[in-house]
Amino acid sequence: MPQSLIRLHHIDKQYESPGAPAVPVLHGISLEIKPGEFVCLMGQSGSGKSTLMNILGCLDAPTHGEYFLEDRRISGLVADELAQIRNRKLGFVFQGFNLLKRMTAVDNVALPMVYAGMPREQARERALEKLQATGLAGFSERLPNQLSGGQQQRIAIARALVMDPPVLLADEPTGNLDTATSEEIMGLIAQLNRDRGITIVLVTHEPDIARYGRRLIRLKDGRIVFDGDVAEGLGERVTA
Ligand SMILES: Nc1ncnc2c1ncn2[C@@H]1O[C@H](COP(=O)(O)OP(=O)(O)O)[C@@H](O)[C@H]1O
Ligand SMILES: [Mg+2]
């Protein structure tokens, strides 16, 4: 197992579009995440959380700086290599679930395996096994709009993890869910971290959600202003 799972060195990000001034968003972000960590990322709206998550998820590239995932240098890889890394190494879940609307739950879960080259029927069988293992088999033939928000997010998590990636990136995964459902989803994510050792990086606004994690990174205006124990970062006394 690599010592360090994620390493960022002096990452800057600015959004550039033709005819408009560049928008600087991230400034000199350096951090390291080890296998098995559960990291929460907080910060005001617009502080750069999603921008940082997109870079970690290889969905966007930094303007300057270096990103290493499992000691492999990400900056400089070509599109095909990045797609393969997203497929094998990273699971991503979003606030809006992002399931494909016209595909059933089981086909959504099968998708990463189909992308990886597995024949569709075999991928569907494996996806169904995964859904059975997580108690979701009864929903396998439903379309996303026939599922509750909590069920959709569970399907999205199953899809994110079907290739057994070491990392799950979650950008406000409970942002569209009520409190009870949020607790269920966070219970599931915490269990994946505890029982399967999946490394979690999770964006949230809410202290109650952040408390499921162990390490807190707080961003302000694109800079890290806190990186340490969750309770300390939330301004709560650490009771040992
Ligand atoms: N594609 C883009 N083009 C230009 N500016 C962007 C783009 N995406 C985000 N931004 C800007 O970058 C800043 C940080 O956005 P974001 O990373 O989404 O913050 P957060 O997730 O913390 O709310 C915001 O000011 C936002 O308007
Ligand atoms: Mg965001």
mmCIF file of N, CA and C in Angstrom, residues 103-114 118-141 154-163:
data_model
loop_
_atom_site.group_PDB
_atom_site.id
_atom_site.type_symbol
_atom_site.label_atom_id
_atom_site.label_comp_id
_atom_site.label_asym_id
_atom_site.label_seq_id
_atom_site.Cartn_x
_atom_site.Cartn_y
_atom_site.Cartn_z
ATOM 1 N N MET A 103 -31.709 5.347 -17.053
ATOM 2 C CA MET A 103 -31.189 4.015 -16.730
ATOM 3 C C MET A 103 -31.717 3.566 -15.384
ATOM 4 N N THR A 104 -32.003 2.261 -15.284
ATOM 5 C CA THR A 104 -32.439 1.697 -14.004
ATOM 6 C C THR A 104 -31.280 1.750 -13.003
ATOM 7 N N ALA A 105 -31.640 1.515 -11.739
ATOM 8 C CA ALA A 105 -30.636 1.526 -10.674
ATOM 9 C C ALA A 105 -29.498 0.553 -10.989
ATOM 10 N N VAL A 106 -29.865 -0.672 -11.398
ATOM 11 C CA VAL A 106 -28.823 -1.687 -11.625
ATOM 12 C C VAL A 106 -27.934 -1.291 -12.806
ATOM 13 N N ASP A 107 -28.509 -0.684 -13.830
ATOM 14 C CA ASP A 107 -27.689 -0.255 -14.969
ATOM 15 C C ASP A 107 -26.783 0.917 -14.592
ATOM 16 N N ASN A 108 -27.272 1.805 -13.728
ATOM 17 C CA ASN A 108 -26.408 2.873 -13.239
ATOM 18 C C ASN A 108 -25.203 2.301 -12.496
ATOM 19 N N VAL A 109 -25.455 1.298 -11.662
ATOM 20 C CA VAL A 109 -24.354 0.715 -10.879
ATOM 21 C C VAL A 109 -23.399 -0.060 -11.790
ATOM 22 N N ALA A 110 -23.947 -0.637 -12.864
ATOM 23 C CA ALA A 110 -23.117 -1.429 -13.787
ATOM 24 C C ALA A 110 -22.189 -0.554 -14.638
ATOM 25 N N LEU A 111 -22.567 0.734 -14.783
ATOM 26 C CA LEU A 111 -21.894 1.607 -15.741
ATOM 27 C C LEU A 111 -20.354 1.649 -15.635
ATOM 28 N N PRO A 112 -19.784 1.850 -14.436
ATOM 29 C CA PRO A 112 -18.314 1.901 -14.363
ATOM 30 C C PRO A 112 -17.653 0.612 -14.850
ATOM 31 N N MET A 113 -18.327 -0.527 -14.646
ATOM 32 C CA MET A 113 -17.756 -1.804 -15.111
ATOM 33 C C MET A 113 -17.852 -1.907 -16.632
ATOM 34 N N VAL A 114 -18.948 -1.389 -17.188
ATOM 35 C CA VAL A 114 -19.086 -1.368 -18.649
ATOM 36 C C VAL A 114 -18.000 -0.469 -19.247
ATOM 37 N N MET A 118 -16.145 -4.509 -19.270
ATOM 38 C CA MET A 118 -16.847 -5.746 -18.951
ATOM 39 C C MET A 118 -18.117 -5.863 -19.812
ATOM 40 N N PRO A 119 -18.405 -7.062 -20.315
ATOM 41 C CA PRO A 119 -19.652 -7.226 -21.081
ATOM 42 C C PRO A 119 -20.865 -6.829 -20.234
ATOM 43 N N ARG A 120 -21.876 -6.222 -20.906
ATOM 44 C CA ARG A 120 -22.994 -5.620 -20.185
ATOM 45 C C ARG A 120 -23.723 -6.593 -19.252
ATOM 46 N N GLU A 121 -23.961 -7.828 -19.734
ATOM 47 C CA GLU A 121 -24.718 -8.782 -18.912
ATOM 48 C C GLU A 121 -23.965 -9.157 -17.639
ATOM 49 N N GLN A 122 -22.673 -9.355 -17.808
ATOM 50 C CA GLN A 122 -21.831 -9.680 -16.650
ATOM 51 C C GLN A 122 -21.791 -8.503 -15.673
ATOM 52 N N ALA A 123 -21.700 -7.302 -16.221
ATOM 53 C CA ALA A 123 -21.674 -6.100 -15.373
ATOM 54 C C ALA A 123 -22.994 -5.967 -14.613
ATOM 55 N N ARG A 124 -24.106 -6.257 -15.295
ATOM 56 C CA ARG A 124 -25.410 -6.189 -14.635
ATOM 57 C C ARG A 124 -25.506 -7.214 -13.498
ATOM 58 N N GLU A 125 -24.985 -8.429 -13.742
ATOM 59 C CA GLU A 125 -25.005 -9.457 -12.698
ATOM 60 C C GLU A 125 -24.215 -9.020 -11.471
ATOM 61 N N ARG A 126 -23.028 -8.498 -11.734
ATOM 62 C CA ARG A 126 -22.192 -8.049 -10.604
ATOM 63 C C ARG A 126 -22.830 -6.877 -9.880
ATOM 64 N N ALA A 127 -23.434 -5.973 -10.643
ATOM 65 C CA ALA A 127 -24.103 -4.817 -10.037
ATOM 66 C C ALA A 127 -25.249 -5.283 -9.149
ATOM 67 N N LEU A 128 -25.980 -6.285 -9.618
ATOM 68 C CA LEU A 128 -27.095 -6.816 -8.842
ATOM 69 C C LEU A 128 -26.601 -7.436 -7.535
ATOM 70 N N GLU A 129 -25.472 -8.167 -7.612
ATOM 71 C CA GLU A 129 -24.884 -8.728 -6.389
ATOM 72 C C GLU A 129 -24.542 -7.624 -5.402
ATOM 73 N N LYS A 130 -23.957 -6.542 -5.923
ATOM 74 C CA LYS A 130 -23.589 -5.416 -5.050
ATOM 75 C C LYS A 130 -24.844 -4.817 -4.409
ATOM 76 N N LEU A 131 -25.899 -4.677 -5.197
ATOM 77 C CA LEU A 131 -27.134 -4.106 -4.656
ATOM 78 C C LEU A 131 -27.722 -5.037 -3.601
ATOM 79 N N GLN A 132 -27.656 -6.350 -3.849
ATOM 80 C CA GLN A 132 -28.144 -7.312 -2.858
ATOM 81 C C GLN A 132 -27.359 -7.180 -1.553
ATOM 82 N N ALA A 133 -26.045 -7.067 -1.689
ATOM 83 C CA ALA A 133 -25.178 -6.978 -0.512
ATOM 84 C C ALA A 133 -25.485 -5.731 0.316
ATOM 85 N N THR A 134 -26.023 -4.693 -0.311
ATOM 86 C CA THR A 134 -26.312 -3.462 0.437
ATOM 87 C C THR A 134 -27.813 -3.295 0.693
ATOM 88 N N GLY A 135 -28.574 -4.378 0.495
ATOM 89 C CA GLY A 135 -30.001 -4.328 0.810
ATOM 90 C C GLY A 135 -30.819 -3.484 -0.148
ATOM 91 N N LEU A 136 -30.307 -3.277 -1.370
ATOM 92 C CA LEU A 136 -30.992 -2.417 -2.334
ATOM 93 C C LEU A 136 -31.578 -3.209 -3.504
ATOM 94 N N ALA A 137 -31.527 -4.550 -3.403
ATOM 95 C CA ALA A 137 -31.926 -5.374 -4.548
ATOM 96 C C ALA A 137 -33.359 -5.071 -4.998
ATOM 97 N N GLY A 138 -34.240 -4.762 -4.041
ATOM 98 C CA GLY A 138 -35.636 -4.491 -4.371
ATOM 99 C C GLY A 138 -35.836 -3.272 -5.258
ATOM 100 N N PHE A 139 -34.809 -2.449 -5.394
ATOM 101 C CA PHE A 139 -34.932 -1.221 -6.186
ATOM 102 C C PHE A 139 -34.218 -1.311 -7.525
ATOM 103 N N SER A 140 -33.684 -2.507 -7.832
ATOM 104 C CA SER A 140 -32.736 -2.586 -8.951
ATOM 105 C C SER A 140 -33.334 -2.176 -10.291
ATOM 106 N N GLU A 141 -34.616 -2.441 -10.508
ATOM 107 C CA GLU A 141 -35.196 -2.140 -11.819
ATOM 108 C C GLU A 141 -35.892 -0.785 -11.864
ATOM 109 N N ARG A 154 -27.854 6.201 -2.096
ATOM 110 C CA ARG A 154 -27.276 4.871 -1.830
ATOM 111 C C ARG A 154 -26.886 4.177 -3.137
ATOM 112 N N ILE A 155 -27.718 4.342 -4.148
ATOM 113 C CA ILE A 155 -27.385 3.775 -5.460
ATOM 114 C C ILE A 155 -26.134 4.469 -6.015
ATOM 115 N N ALA A 156 -26.087 5.791 -5.845
ATOM 116 C CA ALA A 156 -24.923 6.542 -6.344
ATOM 117 C C ALA A 156 -23.645 6.107 -5.626
ATOM 118 N N ILE A 157 -23.754 5.811 -4.332
ATOM 119 C CA ILE A 157 -22.586 5.339 -3.575
ATOM 120 C C ILE A 157 -22.184 3.945 -4.066
ATOM 121 N N ALA A 158 -23.191 3.098 -4.306
ATOM 122 C CA ALA A 158 -22.889 1.758 -4.837
ATOM 123 C C ALA A 158 -22.167 1.877 -6.181
ATOM 124 N N ARG A 159 -22.640 2.788 -7.022
ATOM 125 C CA ARG A 159 -21.994 2.994 -8.327
ATOM 126 C C ARG A 159 -20.561 3.505 -8.152
ATOM 127 N N ALA A 160 -20.384 4.437 -7.211
ATOM 128 C CA ALA A 160 -19.051 5.022 -7.001
ATOM 129 C C ALA A 160 -18.042 3.966 -6.548
ATOM 130 N N LEU A 161 -18.543 2.926 -5.853
ATOM 131 C CA LEU A 161 -17.618 1.969 -5.232
ATOM 132 C C LEU A 161 -17.559 0.623 -5.942
ATOM 133 N N VAL A 162 -18.265 0.501 -7.059
ATOM 134 C CA VAL A 162 -18.383 -0.819 -7.681
ATOM 135 C C VAL A 162 -17.043 -1.323 -8.235
ATOM 136 N N MET A 163 -16.131 -0.409 -8.546
ATOM 137 C CA MET A 163 -14.799 -0.806 -9.022
ATOM 138 C C MET A 163 -13.791 -0.919 -7.872
#
